[in-house]
Short mmCIF file of C-alpha atoms in Angstrom, two decimals:
data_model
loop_
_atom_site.label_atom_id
_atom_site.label_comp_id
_atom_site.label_asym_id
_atom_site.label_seq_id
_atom_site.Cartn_x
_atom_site.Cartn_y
_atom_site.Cartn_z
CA UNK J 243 -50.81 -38.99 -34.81
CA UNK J 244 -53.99 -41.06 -33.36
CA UNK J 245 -55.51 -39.40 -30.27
CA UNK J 246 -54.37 -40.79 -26.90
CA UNK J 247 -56.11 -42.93 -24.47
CA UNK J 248 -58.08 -41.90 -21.17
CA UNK J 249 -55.20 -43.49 -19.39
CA UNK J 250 -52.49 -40.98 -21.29
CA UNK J 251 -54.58 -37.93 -20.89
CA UNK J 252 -53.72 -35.56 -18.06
CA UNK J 253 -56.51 -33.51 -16.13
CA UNK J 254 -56.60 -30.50 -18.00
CA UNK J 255 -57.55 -27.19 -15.63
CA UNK J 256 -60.14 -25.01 -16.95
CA UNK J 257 -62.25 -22.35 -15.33
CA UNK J 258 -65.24 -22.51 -13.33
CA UNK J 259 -67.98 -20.56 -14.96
CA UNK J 260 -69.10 -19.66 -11.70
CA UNK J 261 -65.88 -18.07 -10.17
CA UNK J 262 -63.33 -17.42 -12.81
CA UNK J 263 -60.45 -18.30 -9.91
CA UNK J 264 -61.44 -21.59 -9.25
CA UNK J 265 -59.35 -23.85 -10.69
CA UNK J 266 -61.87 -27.16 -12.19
CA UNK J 267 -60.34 -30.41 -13.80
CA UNK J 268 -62.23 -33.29 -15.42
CA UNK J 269 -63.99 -35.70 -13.15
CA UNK J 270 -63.65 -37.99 -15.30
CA UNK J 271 -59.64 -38.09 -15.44
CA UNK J 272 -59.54 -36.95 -12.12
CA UNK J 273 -61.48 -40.54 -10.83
CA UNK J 274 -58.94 -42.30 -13.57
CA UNK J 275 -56.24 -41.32 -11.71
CA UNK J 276 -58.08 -42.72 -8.21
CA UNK J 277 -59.41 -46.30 -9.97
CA UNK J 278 -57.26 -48.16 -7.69
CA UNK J 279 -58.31 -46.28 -4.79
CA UNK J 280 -62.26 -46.65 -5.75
CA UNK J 281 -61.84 -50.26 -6.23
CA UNK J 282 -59.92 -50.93 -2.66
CA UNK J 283 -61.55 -48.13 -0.91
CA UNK J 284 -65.00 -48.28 -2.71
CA UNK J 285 -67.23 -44.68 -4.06
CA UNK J 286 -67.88 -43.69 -0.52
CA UNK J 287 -64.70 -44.61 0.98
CA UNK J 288 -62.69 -41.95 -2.01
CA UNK J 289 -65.31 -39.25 -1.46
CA UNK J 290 -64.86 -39.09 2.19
CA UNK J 291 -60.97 -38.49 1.41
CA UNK J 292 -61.86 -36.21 -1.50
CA UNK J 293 -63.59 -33.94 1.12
CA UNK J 294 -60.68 -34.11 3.77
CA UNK J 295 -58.18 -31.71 5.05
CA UNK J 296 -55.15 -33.44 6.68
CA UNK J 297 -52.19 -31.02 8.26
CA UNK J 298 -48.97 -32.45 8.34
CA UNK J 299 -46.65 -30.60 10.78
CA UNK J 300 -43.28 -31.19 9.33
CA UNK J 301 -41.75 -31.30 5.57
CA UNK J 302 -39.05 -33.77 6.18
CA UNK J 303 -38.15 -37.38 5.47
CA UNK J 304 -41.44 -38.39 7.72
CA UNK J 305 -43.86 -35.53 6.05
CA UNK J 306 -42.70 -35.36 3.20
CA UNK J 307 -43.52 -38.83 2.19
CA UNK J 308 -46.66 -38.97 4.09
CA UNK J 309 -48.21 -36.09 2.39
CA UNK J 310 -47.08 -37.22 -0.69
CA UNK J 311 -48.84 -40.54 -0.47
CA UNK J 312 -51.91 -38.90 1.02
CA UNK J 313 -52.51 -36.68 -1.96
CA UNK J 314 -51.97 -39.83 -3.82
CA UNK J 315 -54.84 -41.36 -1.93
CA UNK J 316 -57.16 -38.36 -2.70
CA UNK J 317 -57.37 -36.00 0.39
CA UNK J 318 -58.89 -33.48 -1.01
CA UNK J 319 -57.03 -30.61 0.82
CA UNK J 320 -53.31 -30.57 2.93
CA UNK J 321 -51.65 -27.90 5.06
CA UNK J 322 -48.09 -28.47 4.79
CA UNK J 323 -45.85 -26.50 7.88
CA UNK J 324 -42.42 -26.24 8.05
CA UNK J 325 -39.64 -23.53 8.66
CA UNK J 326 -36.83 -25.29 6.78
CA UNK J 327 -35.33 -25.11 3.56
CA UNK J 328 -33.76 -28.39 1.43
CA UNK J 329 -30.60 -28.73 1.54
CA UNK J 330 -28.47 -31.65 -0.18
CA UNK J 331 -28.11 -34.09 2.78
CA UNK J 332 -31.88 -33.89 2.81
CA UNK J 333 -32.31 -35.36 -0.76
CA UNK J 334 -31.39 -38.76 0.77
CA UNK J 335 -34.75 -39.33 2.30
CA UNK J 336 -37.14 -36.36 1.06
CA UNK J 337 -39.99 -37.27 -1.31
CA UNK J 338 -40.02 -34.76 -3.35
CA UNK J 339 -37.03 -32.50 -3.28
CA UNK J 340 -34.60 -32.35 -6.34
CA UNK J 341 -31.37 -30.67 -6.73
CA UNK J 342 -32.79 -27.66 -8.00
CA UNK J 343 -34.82 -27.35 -4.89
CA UNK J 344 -31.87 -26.79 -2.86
CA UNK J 345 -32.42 -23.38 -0.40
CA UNK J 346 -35.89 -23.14 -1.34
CA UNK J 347 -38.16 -23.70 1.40
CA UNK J 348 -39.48 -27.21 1.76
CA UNK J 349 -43.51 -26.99 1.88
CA UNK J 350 -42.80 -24.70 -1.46
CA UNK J 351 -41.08 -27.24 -3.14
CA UNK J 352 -43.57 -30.21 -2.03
CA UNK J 353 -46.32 -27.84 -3.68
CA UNK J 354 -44.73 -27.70 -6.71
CA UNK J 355 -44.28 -31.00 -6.92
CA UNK J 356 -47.47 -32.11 -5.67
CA UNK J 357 -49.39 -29.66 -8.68
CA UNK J 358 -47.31 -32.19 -11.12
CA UNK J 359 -48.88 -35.33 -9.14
CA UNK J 360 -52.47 -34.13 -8.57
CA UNK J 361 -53.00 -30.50 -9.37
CA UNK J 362 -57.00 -30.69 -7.93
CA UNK J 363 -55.60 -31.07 -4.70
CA UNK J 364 -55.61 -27.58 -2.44
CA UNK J 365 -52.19 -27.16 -1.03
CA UNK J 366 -51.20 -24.41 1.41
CA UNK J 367 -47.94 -24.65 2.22
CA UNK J 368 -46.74 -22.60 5.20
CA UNK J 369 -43.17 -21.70 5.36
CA UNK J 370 -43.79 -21.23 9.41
CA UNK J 371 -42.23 -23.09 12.94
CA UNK J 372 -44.72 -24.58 14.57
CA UNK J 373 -45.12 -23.30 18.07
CA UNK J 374 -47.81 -23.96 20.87
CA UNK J 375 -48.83 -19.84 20.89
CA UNK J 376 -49.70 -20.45 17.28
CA UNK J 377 -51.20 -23.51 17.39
CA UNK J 378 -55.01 -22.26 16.90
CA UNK J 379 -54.07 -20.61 13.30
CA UNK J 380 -51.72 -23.21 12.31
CA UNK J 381 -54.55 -26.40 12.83
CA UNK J 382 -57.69 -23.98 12.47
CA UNK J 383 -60.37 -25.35 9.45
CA UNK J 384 -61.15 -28.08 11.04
CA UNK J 385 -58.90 -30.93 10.27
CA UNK J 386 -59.61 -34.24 10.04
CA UNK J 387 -56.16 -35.66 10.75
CA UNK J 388 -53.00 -33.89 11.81
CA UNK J 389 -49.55 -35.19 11.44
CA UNK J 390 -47.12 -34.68 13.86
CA UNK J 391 -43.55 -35.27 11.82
CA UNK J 392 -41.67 -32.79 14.13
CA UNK J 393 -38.52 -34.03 15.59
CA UNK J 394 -38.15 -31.44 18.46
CA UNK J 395 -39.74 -32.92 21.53
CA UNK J 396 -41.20 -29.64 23.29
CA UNK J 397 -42.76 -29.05 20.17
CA UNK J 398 -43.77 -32.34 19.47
CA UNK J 399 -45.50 -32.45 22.83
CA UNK J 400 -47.14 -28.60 22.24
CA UNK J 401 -49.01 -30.61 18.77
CA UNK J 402 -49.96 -33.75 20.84
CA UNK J 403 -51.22 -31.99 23.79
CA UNK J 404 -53.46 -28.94 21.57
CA UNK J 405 -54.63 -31.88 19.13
CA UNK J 406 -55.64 -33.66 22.07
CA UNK J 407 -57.24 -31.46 24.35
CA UNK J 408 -59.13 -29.92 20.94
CA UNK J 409 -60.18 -33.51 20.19
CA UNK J 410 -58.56 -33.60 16.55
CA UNK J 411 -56.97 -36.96 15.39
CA UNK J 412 -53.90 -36.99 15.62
CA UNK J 413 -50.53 -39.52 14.33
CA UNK J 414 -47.37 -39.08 15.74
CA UNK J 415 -43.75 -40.09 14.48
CA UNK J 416 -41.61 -41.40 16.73
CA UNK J 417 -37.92 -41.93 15.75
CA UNK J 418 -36.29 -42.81 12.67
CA UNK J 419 -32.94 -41.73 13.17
CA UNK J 420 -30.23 -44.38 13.71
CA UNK J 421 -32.59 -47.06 12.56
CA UNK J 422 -32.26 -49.98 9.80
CA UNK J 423 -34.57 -53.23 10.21
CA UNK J 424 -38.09 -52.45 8.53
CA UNK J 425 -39.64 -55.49 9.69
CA UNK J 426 -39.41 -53.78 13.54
CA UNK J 427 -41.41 -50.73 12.48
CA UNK J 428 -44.77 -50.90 14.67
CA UNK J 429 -47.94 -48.86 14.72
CA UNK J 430 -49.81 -48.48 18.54
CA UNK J 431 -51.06 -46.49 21.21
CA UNK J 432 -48.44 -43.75 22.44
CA UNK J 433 -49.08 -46.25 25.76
CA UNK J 434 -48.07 -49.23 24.18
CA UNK J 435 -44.26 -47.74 22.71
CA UNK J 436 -41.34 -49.57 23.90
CA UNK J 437 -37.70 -49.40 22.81
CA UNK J 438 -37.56 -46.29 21.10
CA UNK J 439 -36.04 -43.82 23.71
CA UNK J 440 -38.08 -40.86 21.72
CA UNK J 441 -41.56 -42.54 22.48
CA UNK J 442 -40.30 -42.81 25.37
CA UNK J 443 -39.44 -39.30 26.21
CA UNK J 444 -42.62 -38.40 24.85
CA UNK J 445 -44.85 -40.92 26.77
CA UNK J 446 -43.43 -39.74 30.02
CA UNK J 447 -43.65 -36.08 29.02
CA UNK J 448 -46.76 -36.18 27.77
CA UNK J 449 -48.50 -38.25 30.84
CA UNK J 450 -47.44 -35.52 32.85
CA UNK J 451 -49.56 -33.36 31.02
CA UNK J 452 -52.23 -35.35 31.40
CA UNK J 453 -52.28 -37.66 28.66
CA UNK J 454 -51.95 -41.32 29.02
CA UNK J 455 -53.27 -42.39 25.77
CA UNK J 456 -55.13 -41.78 22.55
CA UNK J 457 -52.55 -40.81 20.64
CA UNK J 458 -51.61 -42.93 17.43
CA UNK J 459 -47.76 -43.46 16.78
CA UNK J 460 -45.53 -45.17 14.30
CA UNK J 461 -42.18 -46.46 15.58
CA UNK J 462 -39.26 -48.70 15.81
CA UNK J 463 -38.68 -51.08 18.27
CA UNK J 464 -34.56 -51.50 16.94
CA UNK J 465 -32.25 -50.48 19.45
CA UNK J 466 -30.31 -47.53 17.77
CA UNK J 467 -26.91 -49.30 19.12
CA UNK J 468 -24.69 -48.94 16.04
CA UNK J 469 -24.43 -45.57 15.13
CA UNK J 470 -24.34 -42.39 16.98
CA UNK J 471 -24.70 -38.62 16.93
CA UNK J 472 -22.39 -36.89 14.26
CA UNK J 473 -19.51 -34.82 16.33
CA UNK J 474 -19.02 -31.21 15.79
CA UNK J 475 -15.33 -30.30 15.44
CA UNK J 476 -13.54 -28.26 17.86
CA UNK J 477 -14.40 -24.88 16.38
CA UNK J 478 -17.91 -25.72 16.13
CA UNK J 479 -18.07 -27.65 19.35
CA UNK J 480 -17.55 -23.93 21.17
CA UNK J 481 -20.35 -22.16 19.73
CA UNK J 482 -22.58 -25.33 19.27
CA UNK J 483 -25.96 -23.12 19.62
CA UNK J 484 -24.88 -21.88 16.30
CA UNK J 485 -25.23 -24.69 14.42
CA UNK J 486 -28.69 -25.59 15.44
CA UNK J 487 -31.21 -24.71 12.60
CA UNK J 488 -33.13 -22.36 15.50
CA UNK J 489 -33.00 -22.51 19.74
CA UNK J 490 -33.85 -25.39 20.95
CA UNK J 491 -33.49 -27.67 17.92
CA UNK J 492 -30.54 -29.95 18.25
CA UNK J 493 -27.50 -28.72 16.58
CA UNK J 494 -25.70 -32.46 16.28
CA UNK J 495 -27.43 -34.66 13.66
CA UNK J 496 -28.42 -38.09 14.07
CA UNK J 497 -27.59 -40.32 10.85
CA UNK J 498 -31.04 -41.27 8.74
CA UNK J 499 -30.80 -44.16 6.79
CA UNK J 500 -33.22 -42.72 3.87
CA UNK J 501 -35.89 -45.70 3.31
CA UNK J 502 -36.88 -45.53 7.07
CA UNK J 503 -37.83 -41.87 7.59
CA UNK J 504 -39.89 -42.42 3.99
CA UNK J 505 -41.30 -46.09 5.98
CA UNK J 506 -42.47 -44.03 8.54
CA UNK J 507 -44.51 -41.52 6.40
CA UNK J 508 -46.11 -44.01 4.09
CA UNK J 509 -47.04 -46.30 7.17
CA UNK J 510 -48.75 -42.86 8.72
CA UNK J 511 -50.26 -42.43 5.13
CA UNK J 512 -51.86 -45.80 5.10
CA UNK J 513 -53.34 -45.28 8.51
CA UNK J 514 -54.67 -41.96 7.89
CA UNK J 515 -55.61 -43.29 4.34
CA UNK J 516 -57.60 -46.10 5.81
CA UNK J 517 -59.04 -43.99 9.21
CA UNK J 518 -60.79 -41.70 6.87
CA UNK J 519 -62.13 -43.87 4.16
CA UNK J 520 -63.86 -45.95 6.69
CA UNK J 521 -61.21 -49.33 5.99
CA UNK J 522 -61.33 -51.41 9.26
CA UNK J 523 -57.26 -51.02 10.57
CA UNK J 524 -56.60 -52.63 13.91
CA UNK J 525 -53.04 -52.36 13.81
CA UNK J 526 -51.02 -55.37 15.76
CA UNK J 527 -49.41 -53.39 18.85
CA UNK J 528 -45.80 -55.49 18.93
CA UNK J 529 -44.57 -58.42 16.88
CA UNK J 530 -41.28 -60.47 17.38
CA UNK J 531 -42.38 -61.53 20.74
CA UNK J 532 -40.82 -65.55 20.56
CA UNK J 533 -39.89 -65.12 24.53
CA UNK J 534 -43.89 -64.41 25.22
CA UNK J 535 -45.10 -66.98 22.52
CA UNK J 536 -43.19 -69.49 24.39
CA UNK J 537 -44.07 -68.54 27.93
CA UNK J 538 -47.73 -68.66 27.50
CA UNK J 539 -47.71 -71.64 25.33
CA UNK J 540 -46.04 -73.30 28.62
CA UNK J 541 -48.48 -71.78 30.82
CA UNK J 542 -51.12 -73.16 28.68
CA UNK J 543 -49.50 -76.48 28.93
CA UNK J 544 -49.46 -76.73 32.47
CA UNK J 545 -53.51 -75.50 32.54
CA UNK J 546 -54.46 -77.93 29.77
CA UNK J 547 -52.67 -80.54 32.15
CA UNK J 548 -55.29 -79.55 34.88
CA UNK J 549 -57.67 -80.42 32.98
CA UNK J 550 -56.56 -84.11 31.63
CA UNK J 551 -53.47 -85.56 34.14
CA UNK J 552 -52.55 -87.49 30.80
CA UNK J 553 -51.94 -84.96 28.35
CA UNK J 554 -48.58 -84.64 27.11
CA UNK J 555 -48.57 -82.60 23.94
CA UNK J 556 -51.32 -79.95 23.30
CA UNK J 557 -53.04 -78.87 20.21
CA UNK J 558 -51.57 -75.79 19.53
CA UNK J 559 -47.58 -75.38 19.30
CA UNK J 560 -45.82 -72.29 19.88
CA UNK J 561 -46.43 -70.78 16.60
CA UNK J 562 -49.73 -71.18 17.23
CA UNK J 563 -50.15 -69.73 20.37
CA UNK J 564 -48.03 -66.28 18.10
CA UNK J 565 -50.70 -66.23 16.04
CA UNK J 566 -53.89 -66.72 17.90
CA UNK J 567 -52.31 -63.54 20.26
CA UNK J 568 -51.65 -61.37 17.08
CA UNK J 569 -54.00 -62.38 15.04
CA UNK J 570 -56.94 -63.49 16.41
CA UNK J 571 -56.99 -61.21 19.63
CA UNK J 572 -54.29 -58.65 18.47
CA UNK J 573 -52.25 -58.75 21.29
CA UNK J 574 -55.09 -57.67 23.50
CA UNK J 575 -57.75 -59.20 25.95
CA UNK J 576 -61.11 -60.19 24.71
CA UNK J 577 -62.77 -58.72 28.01
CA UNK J 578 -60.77 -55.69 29.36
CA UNK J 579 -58.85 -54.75 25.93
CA UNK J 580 -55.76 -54.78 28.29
CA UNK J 581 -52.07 -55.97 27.31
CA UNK J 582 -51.00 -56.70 30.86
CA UNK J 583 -49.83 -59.94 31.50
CA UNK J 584 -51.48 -61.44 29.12
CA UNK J 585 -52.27 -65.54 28.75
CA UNK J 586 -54.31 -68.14 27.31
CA UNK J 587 -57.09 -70.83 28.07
CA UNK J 588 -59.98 -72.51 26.76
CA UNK J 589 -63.22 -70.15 25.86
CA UNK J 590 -65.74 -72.97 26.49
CA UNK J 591 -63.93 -75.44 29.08
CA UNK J 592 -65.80 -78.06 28.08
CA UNK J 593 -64.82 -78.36 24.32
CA UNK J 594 -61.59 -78.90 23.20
CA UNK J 595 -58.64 -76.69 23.01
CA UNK J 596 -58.56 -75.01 19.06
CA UNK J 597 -57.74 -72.08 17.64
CA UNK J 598 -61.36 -71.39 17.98
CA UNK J 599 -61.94 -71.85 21.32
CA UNK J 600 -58.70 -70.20 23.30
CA UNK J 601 -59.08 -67.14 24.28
CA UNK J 602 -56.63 -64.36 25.43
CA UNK J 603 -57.03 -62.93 29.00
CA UNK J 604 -55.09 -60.81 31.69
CA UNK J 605 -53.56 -62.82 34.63
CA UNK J 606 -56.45 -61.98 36.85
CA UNK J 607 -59.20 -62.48 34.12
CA UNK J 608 -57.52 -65.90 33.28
CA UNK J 609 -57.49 -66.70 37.25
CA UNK J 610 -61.20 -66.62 37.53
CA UNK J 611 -62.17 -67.99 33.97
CA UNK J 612 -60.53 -71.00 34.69
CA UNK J 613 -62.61 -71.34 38.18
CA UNK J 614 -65.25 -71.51 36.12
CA UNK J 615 -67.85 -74.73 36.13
CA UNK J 616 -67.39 -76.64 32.66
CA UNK J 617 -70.64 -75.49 31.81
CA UNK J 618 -70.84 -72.35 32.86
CA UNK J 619 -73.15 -69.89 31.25
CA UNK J 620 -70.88 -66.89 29.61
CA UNK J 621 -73.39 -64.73 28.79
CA UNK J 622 -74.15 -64.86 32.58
CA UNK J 623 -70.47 -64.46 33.52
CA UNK J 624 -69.63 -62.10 30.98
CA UNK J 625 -72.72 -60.33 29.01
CA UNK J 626 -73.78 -60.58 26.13
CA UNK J 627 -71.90 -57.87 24.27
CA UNK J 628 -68.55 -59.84 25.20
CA UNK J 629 -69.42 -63.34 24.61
CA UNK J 630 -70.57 -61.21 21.13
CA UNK J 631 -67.26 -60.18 20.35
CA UNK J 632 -65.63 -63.20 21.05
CA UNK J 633 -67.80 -65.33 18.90
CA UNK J 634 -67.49 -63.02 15.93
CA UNK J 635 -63.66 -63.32 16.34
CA UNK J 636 -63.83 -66.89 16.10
CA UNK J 637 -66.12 -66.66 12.97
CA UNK J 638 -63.74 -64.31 11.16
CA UNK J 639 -61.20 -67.00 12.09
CA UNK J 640 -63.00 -69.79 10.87
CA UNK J 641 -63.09 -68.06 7.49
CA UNK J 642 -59.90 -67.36 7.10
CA UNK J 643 -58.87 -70.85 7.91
CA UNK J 644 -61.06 -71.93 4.93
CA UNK J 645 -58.84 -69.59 3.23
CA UNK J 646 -55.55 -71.23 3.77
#
């Protein structure tokens, strides 16, 4: 039999001369296995996630898959904590979990798994339930990223509240229970959540502590209408604490469509992926917004018809107007950053109305812009670190429109 290629080979362990317990694998192989990664990512962009240590709090349909596709990535290092064990209506959504893993702690069977996938990756998987009063051990070694797939809420908030006040990065899971559509899965602000009643729970919760924002999320904006919480018979319905996995954790499931859970964790994967190799992500805050699209392309109507009496028709339509909000300005204003009440008008009043020169503003910014003398100087009205910004967005655009 011939030898097989590179691309057959798997990293072979061997011993570091230096310390006998250190498990080494060939580079070479090793950056084999990461060629897609080095190509999208670049050298640097693969070494910073070779050298990072992400915690995901959490083994479950969210974790599971996120950790899984970070290792893929190349973080160098995970701490995977969880109390629970599999158990077969887990295997519907869990990324790594087989049959045989069934009763056997969760984080134990990920590692196993995950020394089949890429055994140079450090794994320490703690079979522990996360709690605020052991916070400090639980995240200590400085993390770069912490995962927060936990689907009790005090808890939940106990993670948010040390990551934050400790200043670690942190990316939240909202809920995936009782949801279907894919395409209304959204990445934002913890500020920006809407529809999901668990974002919501946690948004209020967590502003009472004292935190308003800077805290990543993934979530759903589907209405969990359909389906409901699973009932507990009558003999189990009067000693219900029993049934919860420990106090305080529900003890009535909510049904999990499998792909969404595993949606969630890769879309947290990608972020973190991304965040730490230095990829520019600027994630769109909320899409299917037709209702919006069409009330600010009729308020920019009506200011385009201040301008020129005559005009009937402007220059961009309504799926225009979608796509210079999302796209261009990503749903935010070009001055303030803000989402409130946003709308549209001319940059430069004195050229005419393109994708180039509209510009996305709050109701009060877009009252005085348009107050503004045709040839008014922006840089005096706005600095030059603004009219900056907006400039360079209107470059990028003018590239991609070569593009299409």
């Amino acid at each position: 039999m011939g030898v097989p290629s590179q691309q057959q080979q798997v990293p072979k362990q061997t011993q570091s001369p230096q310390d006998n317990s250190v498990p080494q694998f060939d580079e070479e192989l090793v950056r084999e296995q990461l060629a897609r990664n080095i190509a999208f990512l670049g050298e640097e962009g693969v070494e910073k996630l070779r050298n990072s240590f992400v915690v995901i709090v959490g083994a479950g349909g969210v974790g599971s898959w996120a950790a899984s596709m970070l290792i893929r990535s190349g973080v160098g290092k995970i701490r995977i904590i969880d109390f629970d064990q599999v158990s077969l209506s887990s295997l519907n959504r869990h990324a790594t979990a087989v049959q045989a893993d069934v009763g056997t702690p969760k984080v134990i069977a990920m590692k196993k798994a995950f020394r089949q996938v890429a055994p140079w990756v450090q794994v320490d998987a703690r079979v522990e339930l996360f709690q605020e009063d052991s916070a400090e051990e639980l995240l200590s070694g400085n993390p770069d990223y912490v995962v927060d797939a936990i689907d009790n809420i005090n808890t939940k908030l106990a993670l948010l509240k040390f990551c934050y006040d400790h200043k670690i990065p942190v990316m939240s899971s909202m809920g995936a229970g009782a949801k279907a559509d894919p395409s209304r899965i959204q990445i934002s602000d913890i500020s920006e959540t809407f529809e999901d009643p668990l974002a919501r729970a946690v948004r209020r919760k967590i502003k009472k502590m004292g935190v308003d924002t800077g805290i990543d999320v993934v979530y759903s904006t589907e209405k969990p209408h359909h389906v409901k919480l699973l009932p507990l018979d009558e003999t189990q319905a009067q000693e219900a604490d029993e049934y919860a996995a420990l106090p305080d954790f529900r003890s009535r499931i909510l049904p999990v469509l499998g792909p969404l859970p595993a949606m969630f964790g890769m879309a947290m994967a990608t972020f973190i992926t991304c965040k730490i190799g230095g990829w520019p992500m600027d994630p769109l805050p909320i899409k299917l917004r037709d209702g919006l699209y069409q009330r600010i392309h009729r308020d920019l109507k009506v200011r385009e018809g201040r301008l020129d009496p005559e005009v009937e028709t402007i220059a961009l339509d309504r799926r225009d107007v979608g796509y210079v909000i999302e796209e261009v300005w990503r749903g935010k204003s070009a001055i303030s950053k803000s989402m409130d009440k946003i709308g549209l008008c001319r940059w430069k009043r004195s050229e005419p109305l393109t994708v180039q020169n509209v510009i996305l503003l709050t109701k009060s910014e877009l009252d005085r812009h348009v107050k503004l003398p045709l040839d008014a100087d922006l840089v005096k009205e706005y600095g030059q670190e603004v009219v900056d910004f907006v400039e360079s967005r209107f470059k990028e655009e003018a590239e991609i429109s070569r593009l299409r």
